[in-house]
Short mmCIF file of C-alpha atoms and ligand atoms in Angstrom, two decimals:
data_model
loop_
_atom_site.label_atom_id
_atom_site.label_comp_id
_atom_site.label_asym_id
_atom_site.label_seq_id
_atom_site.Cartn_x
_atom_site.Cartn_y
_atom_site.Cartn_z
CA UNK V 1 -125.01 -112.57 42.97
CA UNK V 2 -122.32 -114.64 41.23
CA UNK V 3 -118.86 -113.02 41.42
CA UNK V 4 -117.82 -110.91 38.44
CA UNK V 5 -114.44 -110.44 36.76
CA UNK V 6 -111.74 -113.02 36.03
CA UNK V 7 -111.91 -115.78 38.66
CA UNK V 8 -108.75 -116.87 40.45
CA UNK V 9 -107.59 -120.26 39.08
CA UNK V 10 -108.14 -122.12 42.39
CA UNK V 11 -111.70 -121.01 43.09
CA UNK V 12 -113.87 -123.87 41.81
CA UNK V 13 -117.16 -122.15 42.46
CA UNK V 14 -116.12 -118.87 40.77
CA UNK V 15 -114.66 -120.73 37.78
CA UNK V 16 -117.85 -122.72 37.27
CA UNK V 17 -120.02 -119.60 37.64
CA UNK V 18 -117.83 -117.82 35.07
CA UNK V 19 -118.03 -120.82 32.71
CA UNK V 20 -121.78 -120.79 33.13
CA UNK V 21 -121.95 -117.12 32.11
CA UNK V 22 -119.16 -116.73 29.58
CA UNK V 23 -118.18 -119.99 27.92
CA UNK V 24 -119.49 -122.14 25.09
CA UNK V 25 -118.44 -125.75 25.85
CA UNK V 26 -118.53 -127.71 22.57
CA UNK V 27 -121.75 -129.74 22.03
CA UNK V 28 -122.96 -128.86 25.57
CA UNK V 29 -124.94 -125.98 26.98
CA UNK V 30 -124.37 -123.96 30.11
CA UNK V 31 -127.68 -124.68 31.85
CA UNK V 32 -127.39 -128.42 31.26
CA UNK V 33 -123.82 -128.49 32.57
CA UNK V 34 -124.77 -126.32 35.56
CA UNK V 35 -127.48 -128.86 36.46
CA UNK V 36 -124.81 -131.55 36.49
CA UNK V 37 -122.62 -129.44 38.81
CA UNK V 38 -120.79 -127.52 36.07
CA UNK V 39 -118.18 -128.56 33.53
CA UNK V 40 -115.21 -130.66 34.56
CA UNK V 41 -112.26 -128.42 35.48
CA UNK V 42 -109.09 -130.50 35.22
CA UNK V 43 -106.11 -129.13 37.11
CA UNK V 44 -103.57 -131.95 37.24
CA UNK V 45 -102.93 -135.04 35.13
CA UNK V 46 -100.64 -138.00 34.56
CA UNK V 47 -100.85 -141.10 32.33
CA UNK V 48 -104.51 -141.82 31.63
CA UNK V 49 -105.85 -139.86 34.64
CA UNK V 50 -106.68 -136.29 35.53
CA UNK V 51 -107.71 -134.60 38.76
CA UNK V 52 -110.76 -132.38 38.75
CA UNK V 53 -110.69 -129.12 40.70
CA UNK V 54 -112.88 -130.81 43.35
CA UNK V 55 -110.04 -133.23 44.07
CA UNK V 56 -111.48 -136.36 42.44
CA UNK V 57 -109.35 -138.33 39.96
CA UNK V 58 -110.88 -139.73 36.77
CA UNK V 59 -109.55 -142.01 34.08
CA UNK V 60 -109.97 -140.55 30.60
CA UNK V 61 -111.81 -143.29 28.73
CA UNK V 62 -112.19 -141.29 25.53
CA UNK V 63 -108.70 -139.78 25.17
CA UNK V 64 -110.08 -136.25 25.56
CA UNK V 65 -111.79 -136.50 22.20
CA UNK V 66 -109.84 -139.39 20.65
CA UNK V 67 -106.52 -137.50 20.66
CA UNK V 68 -104.59 -138.35 23.82
CA UNK V 69 -102.56 -141.22 22.34
CA UNK V 70 -99.49 -140.97 24.60
CA UNK V 71 -101.40 -139.85 27.70
CA UNK V 72 -101.15 -136.82 29.96
CA UNK V 73 -98.06 -135.22 31.49
CA UNK V 74 -95.40 -135.79 28.82
CA UNK V 75 -92.66 -133.38 29.81
CA UNK V 76 -90.65 -134.00 26.66
CA UNK V 77 -93.46 -132.87 24.37
CA UNK V 78 -94.12 -129.79 26.50
CA UNK V 79 -90.38 -129.05 26.47
CA UNK V 80 -90.19 -129.43 22.67
CA UNK V 81 -93.02 -126.91 22.25
CA UNK V 82 -91.38 -124.51 24.75
CA UNK V 83 -87.96 -124.77 23.11
CA UNK V 84 -89.46 -124.08 19.71
CA UNK V 85 -91.55 -121.12 20.86
CA UNK V 86 -88.60 -119.39 22.49
CA UNK V 87 -86.50 -119.61 19.32
CA UNK V 88 -88.74 -119.11 16.26
CA UNK V 89 -92.35 -118.93 17.45
CA UNK V 90 -93.73 -119.02 13.90
CA UNK V 91 -91.89 -118.84 10.61
CA UNK V 92 -92.47 -116.12 8.03
CA UNK V 93 -94.27 -116.29 4.70
CA UNK V 94 -92.65 -118.58 2.08
CA UNK V 95 -90.48 -120.32 4.66
CA UNK V 96 -90.62 -123.38 6.88
CA UNK V 97 -88.87 -124.02 10.20
CA UNK V 98 -86.61 -127.07 10.54
CA UNK V 99 -89.16 -128.82 12.80
CA UNK V 100 -91.89 -128.45 10.16
CA UNK V 101 -89.68 -129.83 7.40
CA UNK V 102 -88.51 -132.71 9.62
CA UNK V 103 -92.08 -133.69 10.55
CA UNK V 104 -93.11 -133.69 6.86
CA UNK V 105 -90.18 -135.99 6.06
CA UNK V 106 -90.98 -138.25 9.04
CA UNK V 107 -94.60 -138.58 7.91
CA UNK V 108 -93.48 -139.53 4.40
CA UNK V 109 -91.41 -142.30 6.01
CA UNK V 110 -94.20 -143.58 8.30
CA UNK V 111 -97.16 -143.52 5.92
CA UNK V 112 -97.68 -146.28 3.35
CA UNK V 113 -97.21 -146.20 -0.44
CA UNK V 114 -96.12 -142.99 -2.10
CA UNK V 115 -97.84 -140.68 0.41
CA UNK V 116 -95.11 -138.11 0.66
CA UNK V 117 -96.07 -134.42 0.70
CA UNK V 118 -97.98 -132.78 3.57
CA UNK V 119 -100.04 -129.62 3.85
CA UNK V 120 -100.22 -128.86 7.59
CA UNK V 121 -103.30 -127.55 9.41
CA UNK V 122 -104.53 -126.83 12.95
CA UNK V 123 -106.98 -129.70 13.29
CA UNK V 124 -109.17 -132.35 11.70
CA UNK V 125 -111.80 -130.17 10.04
CA UNK V 126 -109.13 -128.06 8.36
CA UNK V 127 -107.36 -131.23 7.26
CA UNK V 128 -110.49 -132.56 5.58
CA UNK V 129 -111.20 -129.15 4.02
CA UNK V 130 -107.65 -129.16 2.66
CA UNK V 131 -107.90 -132.73 1.34
CA UNK V 132 -111.15 -131.96 -0.44
CA UNK V 133 -109.78 -128.75 -1.98
CA UNK V 134 -106.64 -130.61 -3.02
CA UNK V 135 -108.68 -133.37 -4.71
CA UNK V 136 -110.80 -130.89 -6.66
CA UNK V 137 -107.80 -128.76 -7.66
CA UNK V 138 -106.00 -131.93 -8.80
CA UNK V 139 -108.84 -132.70 -11.21
CA UNK V 140 -109.05 -129.10 -12.45
CA UNK V 141 -105.31 -128.97 -13.15
CA UNK V 142 -105.62 -132.12 -15.22
CA UNK V 143 -108.41 -130.58 -17.28
CA UNK V 144 -111.27 -132.34 -15.46
CA UNK V 145 -113.16 -129.21 -14.40
CA UNK V 146 -116.53 -130.82 -13.71
CA UNK V 147 -115.42 -132.98 -10.80
CA UNK V 148 -116.63 -131.23 -7.64
CA UNK V 149 -118.89 -133.71 -5.80
CA UNK V 150 -117.71 -135.57 -2.72
CA UNK V 151 -119.21 -138.89 -1.68
CA UNK V 152 -119.25 -139.73 2.02
CA UNK V 153 -121.01 -142.20 4.28
CA UNK V 154 -123.96 -141.74 6.60
CA UNK V 155 -122.79 -142.32 10.18
CA UNK V 156 -119.35 -140.76 9.64
CA UNK V 157 -118.07 -137.47 11.06
CA UNK V 158 -115.59 -135.31 9.15
CA UNK V 159 -115.70 -131.96 10.90
CA UNK V 160 -117.57 -128.93 12.15
CA UNK V 161 -116.85 -126.29 9.50
CA UNK V 162 -119.42 -125.07 7.01
CA UNK V 163 -117.80 -127.28 4.38
CA UNK V 164 -117.16 -130.49 6.29
CA UNK V 165 -120.33 -130.58 8.38
CA UNK V 166 -122.38 -131.87 5.44
CA UNK V 167 -120.16 -134.88 4.91
CA UNK V 168 -121.18 -138.07 6.68
CA UNK V 169 -123.86 -137.78 9.38
CA UNK V 170 -123.14 -138.22 13.09
CA UNK V 171 -126.22 -139.45 15.00
CA UNK V 172 -125.29 -137.23 17.96
CA UNK V 173 -124.70 -134.06 15.86
CA UNK V 174 -127.89 -133.22 13.96
CA UNK V 175 -127.54 -130.46 11.34
CA UNK V 176 -131.07 -129.12 11.74
CA UNK V 177 -129.88 -125.58 12.60
CA UNK V 178 -127.78 -125.28 9.46
CA UNK V 179 -130.17 -126.11 6.65
CA UNK V 180 -130.36 -126.07 3.72
CA UNK V 181 -127.69 -128.51 2.62
CA UNK V 182 -125.48 -126.66 0.12
CA UNK V 183 -126.47 -127.80 -3.31
CA UNK V 184 -122.92 -128.02 -4.60
CA UNK V 185 -121.33 -131.11 -3.46
CA UNK V 186 -122.32 -133.84 -1.07
CA UNK V 187 -123.60 -137.29 -1.91
CA UNK V 188 -124.22 -139.86 0.82
CA UNK V 189 -124.05 -143.64 0.82
CA UNK V 190 -124.39 -146.27 3.56
CA UNK V 191 -121.86 -147.26 6.19
CA UNK V 192 -120.57 -150.87 6.05
CA UNK V 193 -122.01 -151.61 9.49
CA UNK V 194 -122.86 -155.31 9.50
CA UNK V 195 -125.18 -154.92 12.52
CA UNK V 196 -127.50 -152.63 10.57
CA UNK V 197 -126.60 -153.06 6.91
CA UNK V 198 -128.59 -150.45 4.96
CA UNK V 199 -128.54 -152.64 1.88
CA UNK V 200 -129.75 -155.83 3.57
CA UNK V 201 -126.42 -157.66 3.84
CA UNK V 202 -126.86 -160.65 6.17
CA UNK V 203 -123.24 -161.03 7.22
CA UNK V 204 -120.14 -158.78 7.25
CA UNK V 205 -118.95 -160.03 3.85
CA UNK V 206 -122.27 -159.54 2.10
CA UNK V 207 -122.67 -156.12 3.74
CA UNK V 208 -119.17 -155.18 2.56
CA UNK V 209 -119.96 -156.21 -1.01
CA UNK V 210 -123.25 -154.31 -1.07
CA UNK V 211 -121.77 -151.18 0.51
CA UNK V 212 -118.89 -151.10 -1.98
CA UNK V 213 -121.44 -151.60 -4.76
CA UNK V 214 -123.36 -148.59 -3.40
CA UNK V 215 -120.28 -146.46 -4.03
CA UNK V 216 -120.16 -147.53 -7.66
CA UNK V 217 -123.90 -147.00 -8.05
CA UNK V 218 -123.60 -143.47 -6.61
CA UNK V 219 -120.69 -142.60 -8.94
CA UNK V 220 -122.60 -143.84 -11.96
CA UNK V 221 -125.82 -142.13 -10.90
CA UNK V 222 -124.10 -138.77 -10.35
CA UNK V 223 -121.90 -139.20 -13.43
CA UNK V 224 -118.27 -140.13 -12.87
CA UNK V 225 -117.12 -136.91 -14.52
CA UNK V 226 -118.81 -134.90 -11.73
CA UNK V 227 -117.31 -136.82 -8.78
CA UNK V 228 -114.10 -135.54 -7.24
CA UNK V 229 -113.56 -137.72 -4.19
CA UNK V 230 -114.79 -140.37 -1.82
CA UNK V 231 -113.97 -139.60 1.83
CA UNK V 232 -114.15 -142.22 4.58
CA UNK V 233 -112.53 -143.28 7.85
CA UNK V 234 -110.88 -146.73 7.72
CA UNK V 235 -112.79 -147.46 10.95
CA UNK V 236 -115.59 -145.02 11.67
CA UNK V 237 -116.00 -143.68 15.22
CA UNK V 238 -119.52 -142.17 15.62
CA UNK V 239 -121.20 -145.58 15.57
CA UNK V 240 -118.66 -147.03 17.99
CA UNK V 241 -115.96 -148.27 15.60
CA UNK V 242 -117.47 -149.67 12.42
CA UNK V 243 -115.11 -152.26 10.94
CA UNK V 244 -116.04 -153.12 7.34
CA UNK V 245 -116.32 -156.78 6.38
CA UNK V 246 -113.71 -158.50 4.21
CA UNK V 247 -113.23 -157.16 0.71
CA UNK V 248 -114.74 -153.71 1.27
CA UNK V 249 -111.59 -151.59 1.11
CA UNK V 250 -109.85 -153.33 -1.81
CA UNK V 251 -113.11 -153.05 -3.75
CA UNK V 252 -113.46 -149.35 -2.85
CA UNK V 253 -109.90 -148.78 -4.04
CA UNK V 254 -110.67 -150.54 -7.35
CA UNK V 255 -113.85 -148.52 -7.89
CA UNK V 256 -112.10 -145.19 -7.19
CA UNK V 257 -109.33 -146.13 -9.63
CA UNK V 258 -111.80 -147.26 -12.29
CA UNK V 259 -113.71 -143.94 -12.26
CA UNK V 260 -110.81 -141.58 -11.50
CA UNK V 261 -112.23 -140.66 -8.09
CA UNK V 262 -109.71 -139.53 -5.45
CA UNK V 263 -109.81 -141.75 -2.34
CA UNK V 264 -109.41 -139.66 0.83
CA UNK V 265 -108.89 -141.44 4.13
CA UNK V 266 -109.98 -139.42 7.13
CA UNK V 267 -107.42 -140.70 9.65
CA UNK V 268 -108.06 -137.94 12.15
CA UNK V 269 -108.83 -140.61 14.76
CA UNK V 270 -107.31 -143.76 13.25
CA UNK V 271 -103.87 -142.25 12.58
CA UNK V 272 -100.94 -142.73 14.96
CA UNK V 273 -101.79 -146.06 16.48
CA UNK V 274 -105.41 -146.17 17.57
CA UNK V 275 -106.14 -149.35 15.61
CA UNK V 276 -102.95 -151.09 16.73
CA UNK V 277 -101.27 -150.11 13.45
CA UNK V 278 -99.58 -146.82 12.58
CA UNK V 279 -102.47 -145.82 10.33
CA UNK V 280 -105.88 -147.11 9.39
CA UNK V 281 -104.46 -147.56 5.89
CA UNK V 282 -102.14 -150.24 7.32
CA UNK V 283 -105.08 -151.80 9.17
CA UNK V 284 -107.25 -152.13 6.05
CA UNK V 285 -104.34 -152.81 3.68
CA UNK V 286 -105.24 -150.03 1.23
CA UNK V 287 -103.39 -146.78 0.52
CA UNK V 288 -105.50 -143.68 -0.18
CA UNK V 289 -104.56 -140.89 -2.57
CA UNK V 290 -104.80 -138.32 0.23
CA UNK V 291 -104.83 -138.92 3.97
CA UNK V 292 -106.19 -136.39 6.48
CA UNK V 293 -104.75 -136.59 9.99
CA UNK V 294 -104.85 -134.57 13.24
CA UNK V 295 -105.48 -135.43 16.92
CA UNK V 296 -102.96 -138.22 17.64
CA UNK V 297 -100.17 -136.52 15.65
CA UNK V 298 -99.49 -134.40 18.75
CA UNK V 299 -101.64 -136.28 21.29
CA UNK V 300 -103.33 -132.94 22.03
CA UNK V 301 -100.17 -131.08 23.11
CA UNK V 302 -100.68 -128.64 20.22
CA UNK V 303 -103.64 -128.21 17.82
CA UNK V 304 -102.28 -129.78 14.65
CA UNK V 305 -103.13 -131.83 11.61
CA UNK V 306 -102.56 -132.13 7.91
CA UNK V 307 -103.27 -133.70 4.54
CA UNK V 308 -100.61 -135.94 3.06
CA UNK V 309 -100.79 -136.64 -0.67
CA UNK V 310 -99.29 -139.31 -2.89
CA UNK V 311 -96.53 -138.28 -5.25
CA UNK V 312 -98.94 -138.50 -8.17
CA UNK V 313 -101.31 -135.95 -6.60
CA UNK V 314 -98.55 -133.74 -5.18
CA UNK V 315 -96.61 -133.50 -8.45
CA UNK V 316 -99.55 -131.78 -10.12
CA UNK V 317 -98.87 -128.81 -7.81
CA UNK V 318 -95.20 -128.38 -8.58
CA UNK V 319 -93.39 -126.80 -11.54
CA UNK V 320 -94.23 -123.12 -11.97
CA UNK V 321 -96.41 -120.32 -10.55
CA UNK V 322 -99.51 -121.64 -12.32
CA UNK V 323 -99.06 -125.03 -10.59
CA UNK V 324 -99.27 -123.75 -6.99
CA UNK V 325 -101.81 -125.38 -4.66
CA UNK V 326 -103.83 -122.21 -4.00
CA UNK V 327 -104.70 -122.81 -0.40
CA UNK V 328 -103.33 -121.64 2.95
CA UNK V 329 -104.00 -120.88 6.58
CA UNK V 330 -101.92 -118.32 8.52
CA UNK V 331 -100.59 -121.01 10.82
CA UNK V 332 -99.91 -123.70 8.23
CA UNK V 333 -96.93 -125.72 9.43
CA UNK V 334 -96.68 -124.01 12.83
CA UNK V 335 -93.24 -125.12 14.09
CA UNK V 336 -94.37 -125.59 17.70
CA UNK V 337 -96.98 -128.10 16.52
CA UNK V 338 -94.35 -129.80 14.38
CA UNK V 339 -92.00 -129.99 17.39
CA UNK V 340 -94.85 -131.53 19.41
CA UNK V 341 -95.52 -134.00 16.59
CA UNK V 342 -91.88 -135.09 16.37
CA UNK V 343 -91.61 -135.59 20.15
CA UNK V 344 -94.93 -137.45 20.20
CA UNK V 345 -93.86 -139.79 17.38
CA UNK V 346 -90.61 -140.46 19.19
CA UNK V 347 -92.58 -141.67 22.22
CA UNK V 348 -94.86 -143.82 20.04
CA UNK V 349 -91.76 -145.49 18.58
CA UNK V 350 -89.62 -145.76 21.70
CA UNK V 351 -92.32 -147.11 24.01
CA UNK V 352 -93.90 -149.50 21.48
CA UNK V 353 -97.20 -147.73 22.00
CA UNK V 354 -98.70 -149.10 18.77
CA UNK V 355 -98.12 -152.70 19.93
CA UNK V 356 -99.66 -151.84 23.29
CA UNK V 357 -102.71 -150.41 21.55
CA UNK V 358 -103.13 -153.68 19.65
CA UNK V 359 -102.75 -155.92 22.74
CA UNK V 360 -104.96 -153.77 24.98
CA UNK V 361 -107.52 -153.65 22.20
CA UNK V 362 -107.76 -157.44 22.16
CA UNK V 363 -108.10 -157.46 25.95
CA UNK V 364 -110.85 -154.81 25.86
CA UNK V 365 -112.72 -156.63 23.08
CA UNK V 366 -112.70 -159.85 25.16
CA UNK V 367 -114.13 -158.05 28.18
CA UNK V 368 -116.84 -156.26 26.15
CA UNK V 369 -117.82 -159.51 24.43
CA UNK V 370 -118.17 -161.17 27.85
CA UNK V 371 -120.32 -158.27 29.02
CA UNK V 372 -122.69 -158.78 26.11
CA UNK V 373 -123.58 -162.22 27.54
CA UNK V 374 -124.65 -160.57 30.76
CA UNK V 375 -126.29 -157.29 29.76
CA UNK V 376 -129.43 -157.44 27.63
CA UNK V 377 -129.16 -153.75 26.64
CA UNK V 378 -125.98 -154.45 24.68
CA UNK V 379 -127.07 -155.06 21.09
CA UNK V 380 -123.63 -155.17 19.50
CA UNK V 381 -119.95 -155.00 20.36
CA UNK V 382 -117.76 -153.46 17.67
CA UNK V 383 -114.45 -151.79 16.93
CA UNK V 384 -110.77 -152.64 16.79
CA UNK V 385 -107.65 -151.63 18.67
CA UNK V 386 -108.54 -148.88 21.10
CA UNK V 387 -111.59 -147.59 19.30
CA UNK V 388 -114.47 -149.76 20.37
CA UNK V 389 -118.10 -149.36 21.30
CA UNK V 390 -121.30 -150.96 22.49
CA UNK V 391 -124.58 -150.26 20.72
CA UNK V 392 -127.34 -150.02 23.33
CA UNK V 393 -130.80 -151.32 22.45
CA UNK V 394 -134.15 -151.71 24.17
CA UNK V 395 -134.83 -154.96 22.39
CA UNK V 396 -132.15 -157.21 20.97
CA UNK V 397 -134.52 -158.90 18.53
CA UNK V 398 -135.91 -155.76 16.92
CA UNK V 399 -132.71 -153.70 17.57
CA UNK V 400 -134.99 -150.85 18.66
CA UNK V 401 -133.21 -148.04 20.54
CA UNK V 402 -134.42 -146.58 23.82
CA UNK V 403 -136.60 -143.49 23.59
CA UNK V 404 -134.13 -140.56 23.99
CA UNK V 405 -136.40 -139.29 26.83
CA UNK V 406 -135.33 -142.32 28.91
CA UNK V 407 -131.84 -140.80 28.91
CA UNK V 408 -129.98 -144.08 28.84
CA UNK V 409 -126.88 -142.13 27.79
CA UNK V 410 -127.01 -139.60 30.62
CA UNK V 411 -127.69 -142.38 33.16
CA UNK V 412 -124.62 -144.24 31.96
CA UNK V 413 -122.50 -141.09 31.91
CA UNK V 414 -123.45 -140.42 35.55
CA UNK V 415 -122.89 -144.04 36.63
CA UNK V 416 -119.43 -144.06 35.05
CA UNK V 417 -118.53 -140.68 36.53
CA UNK V 418 -119.46 -141.97 40.00
CA UNK V 419 -116.92 -144.75 39.41
CA UNK V 420 -114.16 -142.37 38.34
CA UNK V 421 -114.49 -142.85 34.56
CA UNK V 422 -114.77 -139.71 32.39
CA UNK V 423 -116.89 -140.47 29.36
CA UNK V 424 -119.89 -138.64 27.91
CA UNK V 425 -122.11 -141.23 26.30
CA UNK V 426 -123.69 -139.84 23.12
CA UNK V 427 -127.12 -141.13 22.03
CA UNK V 428 -127.05 -144.94 21.96
CA UNK V 429 -123.34 -145.77 21.65
CA UNK V 430 -121.12 -146.38 24.67
CA UNK V 431 -117.67 -145.64 23.21
CA UNK V 432 -114.28 -146.67 24.58
CA UNK V 433 -111.10 -145.00 23.32
CA UNK V 434 -108.62 -144.68 26.18
CA UNK V 435 -105.08 -143.37 25.71
CA UNK V 436 -102.94 -145.93 23.88
CA UNK V 437 -100.56 -146.15 26.84
CA UNK V 438 -103.25 -147.72 29.04
CA UNK V 439 -101.99 -150.75 31.02
CA UNK V 440 -103.60 -154.18 31.31
CA UNK V 441 -104.70 -153.41 34.90
CA UNK V 442 -106.23 -150.12 33.82
CA UNK V 443 -108.20 -151.90 31.08
CA UNK V 444 -109.58 -154.27 33.74
CA UNK V 445 -110.50 -151.31 35.94
CA UNK V 446 -112.26 -149.57 33.04
CA UNK V 447 -114.13 -152.72 32.02
CA UNK V 448 -115.21 -153.39 35.62
CA UNK V 449 -116.53 -149.85 35.96
CA UNK V 450 -118.46 -150.20 32.67
CA UNK V 451 -119.85 -153.57 33.74
CA UNK V 452 -121.07 -152.20 37.11
CA UNK V 453 -122.48 -149.07 35.45
CA UNK V 454 -124.46 -151.15 32.95
CA UNK V 455 -125.87 -153.24 35.84
CA UNK V 456 -126.89 -150.07 37.69
CA UNK V 457 -128.56 -148.54 34.62
CA UNK V 458 -130.37 -151.77 33.71
CA UNK V 459 -131.71 -151.97 37.25
CA UNK V 460 -132.92 -148.36 37.05
CA UNK V 461 -134.68 -149.15 33.76
CA UNK V 462 -136.24 -152.30 35.18
CA UNK V 463 -134.46 -154.49 32.62
C1 PLP T 501 -112.89 -138.62 12.01
C2 PLP T 501 -112.88 -137.15 12.31
N1 PLP T 501 -112.62 -136.30 11.32
C3 PLP T 501 -112.58 -134.97 11.52
C4 PLP T 501 -112.82 -134.44 12.77
C5 PLP T 501 -112.76 -132.96 12.99
O1 PLP T 501 -111.61 -132.64 13.70
P1 PLP T 501 -111.49 -131.27 14.51
O2 PLP T 501 -112.53 -131.33 15.58
O3 PLP T 501 -110.08 -131.30 15.03
O4 PLP T 501 -111.69 -130.16 13.57
C6 PLP T 501 -113.08 -135.29 13.84
C7 PLP T 501 -113.34 -134.74 15.19
O5 PLP T 501 -113.73 -135.42 16.11
C8 PLP T 501 -113.13 -136.70 13.60
O6 PLP T 501 -113.40 -137.54 14.57
#
């Protein structure tokens, strides 16, 4: 009989039995995890590494879930949260703590263009929900009541709530249990992925042109007066870091302006340095009307996020009771999260973390490109900064994927784990997104482990 009751925190076996009986682990199931020896149970951490309860150290190659920008073990962020909680743990209705106000002002300074007013949330899905509500309310307030549709791109991920789950389409997160698609809002177009251009583009530039054209076609087909917003990540993660070819983003900006469609950047992953620039907007050279952010704003030290709007959008919600943005969450602007955000940003600035992300990204790209020469199952290397990925294929010519039953992803996950790299490989993309503080030696270590793991898996597959 497994033990019952609350396990003591040092008993690995009892903790894993309790997890098996009592815990939902996101996008995993208990029986599957139990077969693999149970979920990871981290108990100690520093820099890019954590120690599992069994005593083995792993490097975190995916930044937890793309959030651990400044790495583990940052005393000063923990201290900032502690200090805030012991003074005012959460402000009262119609007020804002100094930390919350200071973070909003800091974000206005860091973000490009006139992005200047933030609605704070507890994470990425809430940020996208807030951005979408803000876009629709903006149109309504200006007398454009019919604009409620949101255009997004297949292959993107924008969240797990009832509202956001229908945007994009993550290959590893099928929505088969949640049908039917709500009739109200979502329109999908293709992702500017030059390796598999949906519209037949033969090079990145042609793919970019055709994908931007697809946005205009969708707006015209739906009727511009029914479209509220276009939401997209400057570089999209689910397919391993899709970087659009030249011209895509300026053209998207032009199209949105031409038809009065609000451009929302989902910077939940790309914000705060992951692309080697402060924001994806800086990376692509285009400023959105609203930017959603989360994850890297606190590097995971507090669940936090937000939607920052340009002055033009924000001003519509200011001036009298009828102007209020009618939207809230109980914990909007939680001061402990704001304190974590301020301390996190201070580290990003002081330690030149953004520059490190850029340099380590170049180093990683070189190593992955070299690996492609050697490993026939690598179909494509893509990404920028410290969001990169390999697309795994059975046949480079036809670009056919392996049958999921072959379990190329679980084989790779196991091979990497054996080598001390923590990374769950979803479907056919091997993603890399280590903390932005990773050193040059640690990049070499990670690349060597990936190289050896690919060799082991290819051998097992008889490739
Ligand atoms: C680009 C993007 N947007 C939104 C989300 C949803 O964020 P959260 O899981 O914090 O709700 C994610 C989560 O991975 C994401 O990657």
